[in-house]
mmCIF file of N, CA and C in Angstrom:
data_model
loop_
_atom_site.group_PDB
_atom_site.id
_atom_site.type_symbol
_atom_site.label_atom_id
_atom_site.label_comp_id
_atom_site.label_asym_id
_atom_site.label_seq_id
_atom_site.Cartn_x
_atom_site.Cartn_y
_atom_site.Cartn_z
ATOM 1 N N MET A 10 -23.699 -84.185 25.149
ATOM 2 C CA MET A 10 -24.981 -84.629 24.378
ATOM 3 C C MET A 10 -24.884 -86.203 24.341
ATOM 4 N N GLU A 11 -26.449 -85.933 24.088
ATOM 5 C CA GLU A 11 -26.902 -86.718 23.660
ATOM 6 C C GLU A 11 -27.445 -87.471 22.596
ATOM 7 N N ASP A 12 -27.824 -88.642 22.220
ATOM 8 C CA ASP A 12 -28.672 -89.428 20.609
ATOM 9 C C ASP A 12 -30.508 -89.131 21.254
ATOM 10 N N THR A 13 -31.391 -89.020 20.263
ATOM 11 C CA THR A 13 -31.982 -89.257 20.468
ATOM 12 C C THR A 13 -31.977 -91.238 19.588
ATOM 13 N N GLY A 14 -32.877 -91.850 20.081
ATOM 14 C CA GLY A 14 -33.920 -93.192 19.177
ATOM 15 C C GLY A 14 -33.729 -92.210 17.282
ATOM 16 N N HIS A 15 -34.541 -91.943 17.303
ATOM 17 C CA HIS A 15 -34.691 -90.938 16.146
ATOM 18 C C HIS A 15 -33.538 -90.171 15.571
ATOM 19 N N PHE A 16 -32.668 -90.004 16.395
ATOM 20 C CA PHE A 16 -31.362 -89.353 15.769
ATOM 21 C C PHE A 16 -30.261 -90.846 14.751
ATOM 22 N N GLN A 17 -30.472 -91.793 16.471
ATOM 23 C CA GLN A 17 -29.446 -92.920 14.954
ATOM 24 C C GLN A 17 -29.586 -93.406 14.424
ATOM 25 N N ASP A 18 -31.206 -93.680 14.428
ATOM 26 C CA ASP A 18 -32.402 -94.414 12.802
ATOM 27 C C ASP A 18 -31.485 -93.279 11.430
ATOM 28 N N MET A 19 -31.943 -92.286 11.775
ATOM 29 C CA MET A 19 -31.489 -91.131 10.210
ATOM 30 C C MET A 19 -30.025 -91.295 9.820
ATOM 31 N N LEU A 20 -29.534 -91.706 11.505
ATOM 32 C CA LEU A 20 -27.902 -91.085 11.218
ATOM 33 C C LEU A 20 -27.503 -93.258 9.688
ATOM 34 N N ARG A 21 -28.124 -94.261 10.120
ATOM 35 C CA ARG A 21 -27.949 -95.586 9.892
ATOM 36 C C ARG A 21 -28.854 -95.084 8.252
ATOM 37 N N GLU A 22 -29.796 -94.907 8.592
ATOM 38 C CA GLU A 22 -31.174 -94.764 6.789
ATOM 39 C C GLU A 22 -30.331 -93.478 6.125
ATOM 40 N N ARG A 23 -29.694 -92.904 6.339
ATOM 41 C CA ARG A 23 -29.017 -91.823 5.327
ATOM 42 C C ARG A 23 -27.407 -92.011 5.187
ATOM 43 N N ARG A 24 -27.265 -93.176 6.218
ATOM 44 C CA ARG A 24 -25.510 -93.046 5.817
ATOM 45 C C ARG A 24 -24.796 -92.025 6.120
ATOM 46 N N ILE A 25 -25.407 -91.420 7.313
ATOM 47 C CA ILE A 25 -24.710 -89.935 7.033
ATOM 48 C C ILE A 25 -23.206 -90.821 8.634
ATOM 49 N N LYS A 26 -21.949 -90.418 8.534
ATOM 50 C CA LYS A 26 -20.751 -91.109 9.996
ATOM 51 C C LYS A 26 -21.107 -90.072 10.368
ATOM 52 N N ARG A 27 -20.336 -90.736 11.687
ATOM 53 C CA ARG A 27 -20.591 -90.402 13.311
ATOM 54 C C ARG A 27 -19.333 -88.899 13.100
ATOM 55 N N GLU A 28 -18.044 -89.241 12.734
ATOM 56 C CA GLU A 28 -17.552 -88.509 11.838
ATOM 57 C C GLU A 28 -17.468 -86.878 12.000
ATOM 58 N N TRP A 29 -18.506 -86.673 10.255
ATOM 59 C CA TRP A 29 -19.128 -85.873 9.821
ATOM 60 C C TRP A 29 -20.537 -84.965 10.602
ATOM 61 N N VAL A 30 -20.592 -85.842 11.735
ATOM 62 C CA VAL A 30 -21.818 -85.537 12.978
ATOM 63 C C VAL A 30 -21.149 -84.777 13.887
ATOM 64 N N ASP A 31 -19.770 -85.622 14.202
ATOM 65 C CA ASP A 31 -19.115 -84.189 15.454
ATOM 66 C C ASP A 31 -18.265 -82.975 15.046
ATOM 67 N N ALA A 32 -17.921 -83.292 13.011
ATOM 68 C CA ALA A 32 -17.491 -82.196 13.119
ATOM 69 C C ALA A 32 -18.536 -80.706 12.607
ATOM 70 N N ALA A 33 -19.385 -81.790 12.284
ATOM 71 C CA ALA A 33 -20.324 -80.318 12.172
ATOM 72 C C ALA A 33 -20.960 -79.723 13.604
ATOM 73 N N VAL A 34 -21.026 -81.041 14.688
ATOM 74 C CA VAL A 34 -21.529 -79.770 15.550
ATOM 75 C C VAL A 34 -19.692 -79.271 16.321
ATOM 76 N N LEU A 35 -18.480 -80.033 16.083
ATOM 77 C CA LEU A 35 -17.780 -79.053 17.570
ATOM 78 C C LEU A 35 -17.140 -77.841 16.326
ATOM 79 N N GLN A 36 -17.239 -78.244 14.414
ATOM 80 C CA GLN A 36 -16.835 -77.117 14.526
ATOM 81 C C GLN A 36 -17.236 -76.903 12.643
ATOM 82 N N PRO A 37 -18.981 -75.837 12.911
ATOM 83 C CA PRO A 37 -19.482 -75.575 12.520
ATOM 84 C C PRO A 37 -19.322 -74.680 11.054
ATOM 85 N N ASP A 38 -19.703 -74.158 9.967
ATOM 86 C CA ASP A 38 -19.596 -73.755 9.605
ATOM 87 C C ASP A 38 -20.378 -72.602 9.728
ATOM 88 N N ARG A 39 -21.603 -72.599 10.002
ATOM 89 C CA ARG A 39 -22.442 -71.532 10.461
ATOM 90 C C ARG A 39 -23.934 -72.725 11.482
ATOM 91 N N THR A 40 -24.693 -71.799 12.995
ATOM 92 C CA THR A 40 -25.260 -72.331 13.224
ATOM 93 C C THR A 40 -26.417 -71.746 13.335
ATOM 94 N N GLU A 41 -27.698 -72.129 13.893
ATOM 95 C CA GLU A 41 -28.815 -71.284 13.232
ATOM 96 C C GLU A 41 -29.861 -71.561 14.662
ATOM 97 N N GLU A 42 -30.505 -70.311 14.800
ATOM 98 C CA GLU A 42 -30.693 -70.304 16.657
ATOM 99 C C GLU A 42 -32.292 -70.817 16.442
ATOM 100 N N HIS A 43 -33.536 -71.971 16.255
ATOM 101 C CA HIS A 43 -35.210 -71.772 15.900
ATOM 102 C C HIS A 43 -35.202 -72.000 17.021
ATOM 103 N N ALA A 44 -36.845 -71.142 16.796
ATOM 104 C CA ALA A 44 -37.786 -70.601 18.200
ATOM 105 C C ALA A 44 -37.950 -71.908 18.965
ATOM 106 N N ASP A 45 -38.171 -72.897 18.316
ATOM 107 C CA ASP A 45 -38.197 -73.686 18.692
ATOM 108 C C ASP A 45 -37.670 -74.441 20.237
ATOM 109 N N GLY A 46 -37.148 -73.940 20.444
ATOM 110 C CA GLY A 46 -35.501 -74.103 21.228
ATOM 111 C C GLY A 46 -34.573 -75.515 20.886
ATOM 112 N N THR A 47 -34.026 -75.109 19.094
ATOM 113 C CA THR A 47 -33.118 -76.069 18.646
ATOM 114 C C THR A 47 -31.849 -75.375 18.035
ATOM 115 N N ARG A 48 -30.721 -75.577 17.814
ATOM 116 C CA ARG A 48 -29.516 -75.313 17.357
ATOM 117 C C ARG A 48 -28.922 -76.063 16.493
ATOM 118 N N HIS A 49 -29.177 -75.384 15.061
ATOM 119 C CA HIS A 49 -28.384 -76.217 13.682
ATOM 120 C C HIS A 49 -27.644 -76.041 13.131
ATOM 121 N N TYR A 50 -26.810 -76.984 12.839
ATOM 122 C CA TYR A 50 -25.440 -77.282 13.168
ATOM 123 C C TYR A 50 -24.793 -77.077 11.400
ATOM 124 N N ILE A 51 -25.002 -76.361 10.992
ATOM 125 C CA ILE A 51 -24.659 -76.593 9.638
ATOM 126 C C ILE A 51 -23.452 -76.579 9.032
ATOM 127 N N ARG A 52 -22.667 -77.524 8.113
ATOM 128 C CA ARG A 52 -20.993 -77.985 7.640
ATOM 129 C C ARG A 52 -21.233 -78.297 6.696
ATOM 130 N N GLN A 53 -20.818 -77.750 5.242
ATOM 131 C CA GLN A 53 -20.263 -78.551 3.867
ATOM 132 C C GLN A 53 -19.111 -79.877 4.125
ATOM 133 N N ILE A 54 -19.715 -80.468 3.641
ATOM 134 C CA ILE A 54 -18.422 -82.613 3.835
ATOM 135 C C ILE A 54 -18.486 -83.107 2.464
ATOM 136 N N ALA A 55 -16.724 -82.083 2.548
ATOM 137 C CA ALA A 55 -15.783 -82.456 0.690
ATOM 138 C C ALA A 55 -16.635 -84.182 0.842
ATOM 139 N N GLU A 56 -16.127 -85.069 1.649
ATOM 140 C CA GLU A 56 -16.121 -86.329 1.018
ATOM 141 C C GLU A 56 -17.818 -86.838 0.724
ATOM 142 N N HIS A 57 -18.614 -85.760 1.204
ATOM 143 C CA HIS A 57 -19.681 -86.159 0.548
ATOM 144 C C HIS A 57 -20.052 -85.188 -0.385
ATOM 145 N N GLY A 58 -19.208 -84.642 -1.600
ATOM 146 C CA GLY A 58 -19.722 -84.250 -2.927
ATOM 147 C C GLY A 58 -19.952 -82.583 -2.351
ATOM 148 N N ASN A 59 -19.504 -81.940 -1.115
ATOM 149 C CA ASN A 59 -19.601 -81.175 -0.480
ATOM 150 C C ASN A 59 -21.018 -80.663 -0.383
ATOM 151 N N ARG A 60 -21.626 -82.007 -0.084
ATOM 152 C CA ARG A 60 -23.047 -81.708 0.062
ATOM 153 C C ARG A 60 -23.464 -80.881 1.732
ATOM 154 N N TRP A 61 -24.326 -80.523 1.806
ATOM 155 C CA TRP A 61 -24.629 -79.764 3.628
ATOM 156 C C TRP A 61 -25.066 -80.467 4.433
ATOM 157 N N LEU A 62 -24.701 -80.550 5.855
ATOM 158 C CA LEU A 62 -25.576 -81.670 6.099
ATOM 159 C C LEU A 62 -25.376 -80.939 7.906
ATOM 160 N N ARG A 63 -26.919 -80.960 8.199
ATOM 161 C CA ARG A 63 -27.380 -79.853 8.943
ATOM 162 C C ARG A 63 -27.803 -81.140 10.441
ATOM 163 N N VAL A 64 -27.512 -80.884 11.170
ATOM 164 C CA VAL A 64 -27.410 -81.797 13.068
ATOM 165 C C VAL A 64 -28.716 -80.501 13.522
ATOM 166 N N VAL A 65 -29.759 -81.154 13.701
ATOM 167 C CA VAL A 65 -30.395 -80.339 14.164
ATOM 168 C C VAL A 65 -30.678 -81.275 16.329
ATOM 169 N N VAL A 66 -30.374 -80.365 17.278
ATOM 170 C CA VAL A 66 -30.395 -80.836 18.493
ATOM 171 C C VAL A 66 -30.790 -79.276 19.052
ATOM 172 N N ASN A 67 -31.498 -80.466 20.105
ATOM 173 C CA ASN A 67 -32.194 -79.462 21.191
ATOM 174 C C ASN A 67 -31.515 -78.943 22.463
ATOM 175 N N VAL A 68 -31.404 -77.747 22.809
ATOM 176 C CA VAL A 68 -30.729 -77.142 23.325
ATOM 177 C C VAL A 68 -31.496 -77.101 24.747
ATOM 178 N N THR A 69 -32.060 -77.220 24.575
ATOM 179 C CA THR A 69 -33.507 -76.995 26.346
ATOM 180 C C THR A 69 -33.681 -78.147 26.252
ATOM 181 N N SER A 70 -33.418 -78.965 26.369
ATOM 182 C CA SER A 70 -32.771 -80.112 27.714
ATOM 183 C C SER A 70 -31.554 -80.564 28.009
ATOM 184 N N ASP A 71 -31.770 -80.777 29.011
ATOM 185 C CA ASP A 71 -30.228 -81.327 29.634
ATOM 186 C C ASP A 71 -30.414 -82.595 30.167
ATOM 187 N N PRO A 72 -28.993 -83.376 29.402
ATOM 188 C CA PRO A 72 -28.305 -82.623 28.449
ATOM 189 C C PRO A 72 -28.898 -82.604 27.441
ATOM 190 N N GLU A 73 -27.779 -81.740 26.260
ATOM 191 C CA GLU A 73 -29.073 -81.340 25.246
ATOM 192 C C GLU A 73 -28.989 -82.588 24.779
ATOM 193 N N LYS A 74 -29.622 -82.998 23.641
ATOM 194 C CA LYS A 74 -30.013 -83.919 22.359
ATOM 195 C C LYS A 74 -29.894 -84.286 21.258
ATOM 196 N N ARG A 75 -29.029 -84.331 19.757
ATOM 197 C CA ARG A 75 -28.977 -85.286 19.054
ATOM 198 C C ARG A 75 -30.702 -85.432 18.498
ATOM 199 N N VAL A 76 -31.845 -84.890 17.857
ATOM 200 C CA VAL A 76 -32.341 -84.809 17.227
ATOM 201 C C VAL A 76 -32.623 -85.275 15.691
ATOM 202 N N THR A 77 -31.999 -84.671 14.834
ATOM 203 C CA THR A 77 -32.178 -85.461 13.756
ATOM 204 C C THR A 77 -30.557 -84.965 12.772
ATOM 205 N N ALA A 78 -30.236 -85.498 11.552
ATOM 206 C CA ALA A 78 -29.818 -85.310 11.194
ATOM 207 C C ALA A 78 -29.968 -85.377 9.173
ATOM 208 N N PHE A 79 -29.315 -84.054 8.628
ATOM 209 C CA PHE A 79 -29.353 -84.619 7.130
ATOM 210 C C PHE A 79 -29.288 -83.693 6.149
ATOM 211 N N PHE A 80 -28.458 -84.438 5.430
ATOM 212 C CA PHE A 80 -28.517 -82.996 4.024
ATOM 213 C C PHE A 80 -28.825 -82.769 3.690
ATOM 214 N N ASP A 81 -28.823 -81.080 3.401
ATOM 215 C CA ASP A 81 -30.058 -80.059 3.001
ATOM 216 C C ASP A 81 -30.036 -80.333 1.763
ATOM 217 N N ARG A 82 -30.594 -80.067 1.445
ATOM 218 C CA ARG A 82 -31.117 -79.962 -0.266
ATOM 219 C C ARG A 82 -31.056 -78.610 -1.063
ATOM 220 N N ARG A 83 -31.451 -77.571 0.230
ATOM 221 C CA ARG A 83 -31.684 -76.606 -0.009
ATOM 222 C C ARG A 83 -30.773 -75.286 0.426
ATOM 223 N N LEU A 84 -29.874 -76.020 0.848
ATOM 224 C CA LEU A 84 -28.289 -75.494 1.174
ATOM 225 C C LEU A 84 -27.946 -74.946 -0.657
ATOM 226 N N ARG A 85 -27.412 -73.843 -0.461
ATOM 227 C CA ARG A 85 -25.601 -73.563 -1.453
ATOM 228 C C ARG A 85 -24.574 -72.281 -0.655
ATOM 229 N N ARG A 86 -24.216 -72.915 -1.504
ATOM 230 C CA ARG A 86 -23.226 -71.999 -0.920
ATOM 231 C C ARG A 86 -22.416 -70.267 -0.740
#
């Protein structure tokens, strides 16, 4: 899996740790398939106030590409 430049910028700008991204992709609490060819990996991050991290991956590209990551304020358990 590769990273887009935007993805790398968002990690820096939003202070999202790479280990949180890896945990979300490898062991998500849930996933969502979207019609635009992306898969959203969602994981609650205890070290960040139990907020929900959403990692968006373009699964139609080869190799798959991480597009963006953000803490989703809309999500609740």
